[in-house]
Amino acid sequence: MEILDRKENPLLDRVEINFQWDHPNEPTPSRAQMVDAAAKAEPGSDKKLVFVKDVNTRFGMSRTSGIALVYGSQESASIEPEYVIERHKGEESPVEEQDNKVEEEAQKENNEGDEA
């Protein structure tokens, strides 16, 4: 991921990153991959407070561009529309999803053992 422009917006307590991602011979990166890359590009950021918008991949090209908004706090991130927040909540990395499933199964087994 290449950062084209980085703007600090103290009024909204966020950093706005314009990026470009070359991905030859690979599919367009997922939203979760872009959030991870943007969080790594901005030191001290939390993945839960990173929102990726305006993602565009030109037809026939393996180059994706977009904007990542990195907020400083949960309170300042609340200005994002609810549907954007919901989209990003649903985008967990596969490792996190597996961990959550294992925890849920363990809780179900514990609850079943308590009932018997």
Short mmCIF file of C-alpha atoms in Angstrom, two decimals:
data_model
loop_
_atom_site.label_atom_id
_atom_site.label_comp_id
_atom_site.label_asym_id
_atom_site.label_seq_id
_atom_site.Cartn_x
_atom_site.Cartn_y
_atom_site.Cartn_z
CA MET A 1 0.00 0.00 0.00
CA GLU A 2 1.41 3.35 -1.04
CA ILE A 3 0.31 6.51 0.76
CA LEU A 4 -0.27 9.34 -1.71
CA ASP A 5 -1.45 12.01 0.72
CA ARG A 6 -1.84 12.29 4.49
CA LYS A 7 -3.84 15.07 6.15
CA GLU A 8 -4.38 15.61 9.84
CA ASN A 9 -7.82 16.96 10.66
CA PRO A 10 -7.72 18.10 14.31
CA LEU A 11 -11.27 19.46 14.20
CA LEU A 12 -12.67 15.96 13.58
CA ASP A 13 -9.84 14.20 15.48
CA ARG A 14 -8.85 12.08 12.50
CA VAL A 15 -6.13 11.48 9.94
CA GLU A 16 -7.20 11.23 6.29
CA ILE A 17 -5.01 8.98 4.15
CA ASN A 18 -5.28 8.78 0.36
CA PHE A 19 -3.75 5.50 -0.75
CA GLN A 20 -2.99 3.44 -3.81
CA TRP A 21 -2.50 -0.32 -3.74
CA ASP A 22 -0.88 -2.23 -6.60
CA HIS A 23 -1.93 -5.89 -6.63
CA PRO A 24 -0.63 -7.53 -9.82
CA ASN A 25 -1.99 -11.03 -10.51
CA GLU A 26 -4.16 -10.85 -7.37
CA PRO A 27 -7.81 -9.95 -6.77
CA THR A 28 -8.86 -6.59 -5.36
CA PRO A 29 -7.93 -6.45 -1.65
CA SER A 30 -10.80 -6.90 0.78
CA ARG A 31 -11.97 -4.10 3.05
CA ALA A 32 -10.44 -5.94 6.02
CA GLN A 33 -7.04 -6.07 4.28
CA MET A 34 -7.21 -2.34 3.51
CA VAL A 35 -8.17 -1.52 7.11
CA ASP A 36 -5.24 -3.61 8.40
CA ALA A 37 -2.80 -1.90 6.02
CA ALA A 38 -4.08 1.58 6.92
CA ALA A 39 -3.83 0.80 10.65
CA LYS A 40 -0.22 -0.33 10.20
CA ALA A 41 0.58 2.81 8.18
CA GLU A 42 -0.62 5.06 11.01
CA PRO A 43 1.31 4.36 14.25
CA GLY A 44 -0.78 4.04 17.39
CA SER A 45 -4.07 3.56 15.55
CA ASP A 46 -6.82 1.11 16.48
CA LYS A 47 -8.30 -1.06 13.70
CA LYS A 48 -11.77 -0.47 15.12
CA LEU A 49 -11.37 3.26 14.45
CA VAL A 50 -10.21 2.93 10.82
CA PHE A 51 -12.77 3.36 8.04
CA VAL A 52 -12.02 2.82 4.34
CA LYS A 53 -14.07 4.76 1.78
CA ASP A 54 -14.16 5.61 -1.92
CA VAL A 55 -12.40 2.42 -3.01
CA ASN A 56 -11.99 2.27 -6.79
CA THR A 57 -10.32 -0.31 -9.02
CA ARG A 58 -10.07 0.61 -12.69
CA PHE A 59 -11.23 -2.07 -15.12
CA GLY A 60 -8.32 -4.08 -16.47
CA MET A 61 -5.82 -2.58 -14.02
CA SER A 62 -4.44 -4.09 -10.87
CA ARG A 63 -4.41 -0.81 -8.96
CA THR A 64 -6.87 0.16 -6.26
CA SER A 65 -7.17 3.64 -4.77
CA GLY A 66 -9.18 4.89 -1.82
CA ILE A 67 -9.37 6.95 1.34
CA ALA A 68 -8.78 5.68 4.86
CA LEU A 69 -10.06 7.69 7.82
CA VAL A 70 -8.21 6.98 11.08
CA TYR A 71 -10.01 8.39 14.13
CA GLY A 72 -8.38 9.17 17.45
CA SER A 73 -11.26 8.03 19.68
CA GLN A 74 -14.56 6.16 19.59
CA GLU A 75 -16.38 9.40 20.33
CA SER A 76 -14.92 11.19 17.31
CA ALA A 77 -15.65 8.15 15.09
CA SER A 78 -19.34 8.47 15.94
CA ILE A 79 -19.73 11.10 13.18
CA GLU A 80 -19.47 8.30 10.60
CA PRO A 81 -22.87 7.19 9.28
CA GLU A 82 -24.29 4.12 11.02
CA TYR A 83 -24.24 2.00 7.84
CA VAL A 84 -20.49 2.61 7.41
CA ILE A 85 -19.82 1.57 11.00
CA GLU A 86 -21.93 -1.59 10.50
CA ARG A 87 -20.06 -2.49 7.29
CA HIS A 88 -16.74 -2.25 9.05
CA LYS A 89 -17.93 -4.24 12.07
CA GLY A 90 -18.83 -7.14 9.79
CA GLU A 91 -15.35 -7.14 8.26
CA GLU A 92 -13.30 -9.15 10.72
CA SER A 93 -10.18 -10.93 9.67
CA PRO A 94 -10.55 -14.73 9.28
CA VAL A 95 -8.34 -15.38 12.32
CA GLU A 96 -10.58 -13.24 14.54
CA GLU A 97 -13.68 -14.99 13.20
CA GLN A 98 -12.20 -18.42 14.02
CA ASP A 99 -11.26 -17.27 17.53
CA ASN A 100 -14.80 -15.98 18.09
CA LYS A 101 -16.32 -19.28 16.88
CA VAL A 102 -14.06 -21.31 19.18
CA GLU A 103 -15.00 -19.10 22.15
CA GLU A 104 -18.72 -19.40 21.35
CA GLU A 105 -18.50 -23.19 21.09
CA ALA A 106 -16.65 -23.37 24.40
CA GLN A 107 -19.33 -21.22 26.05
CA LYS A 108 -22.09 -23.44 24.64
CA GLU A 109 -20.37 -26.56 25.99
CA ASN A 110 -19.96 -24.94 29.41
CA ASN A 111 -23.63 -23.90 29.45
CA GLU A 112 -24.76 -27.41 28.47
CA GLY A 113 -22.63 -28.90 31.24
CA ASP A 114 -24.14 -26.48 33.78
CA GLU A 115 -27.70 -27.45 32.83
CA ALA A 116 -27.17 -31.19 33.32
#
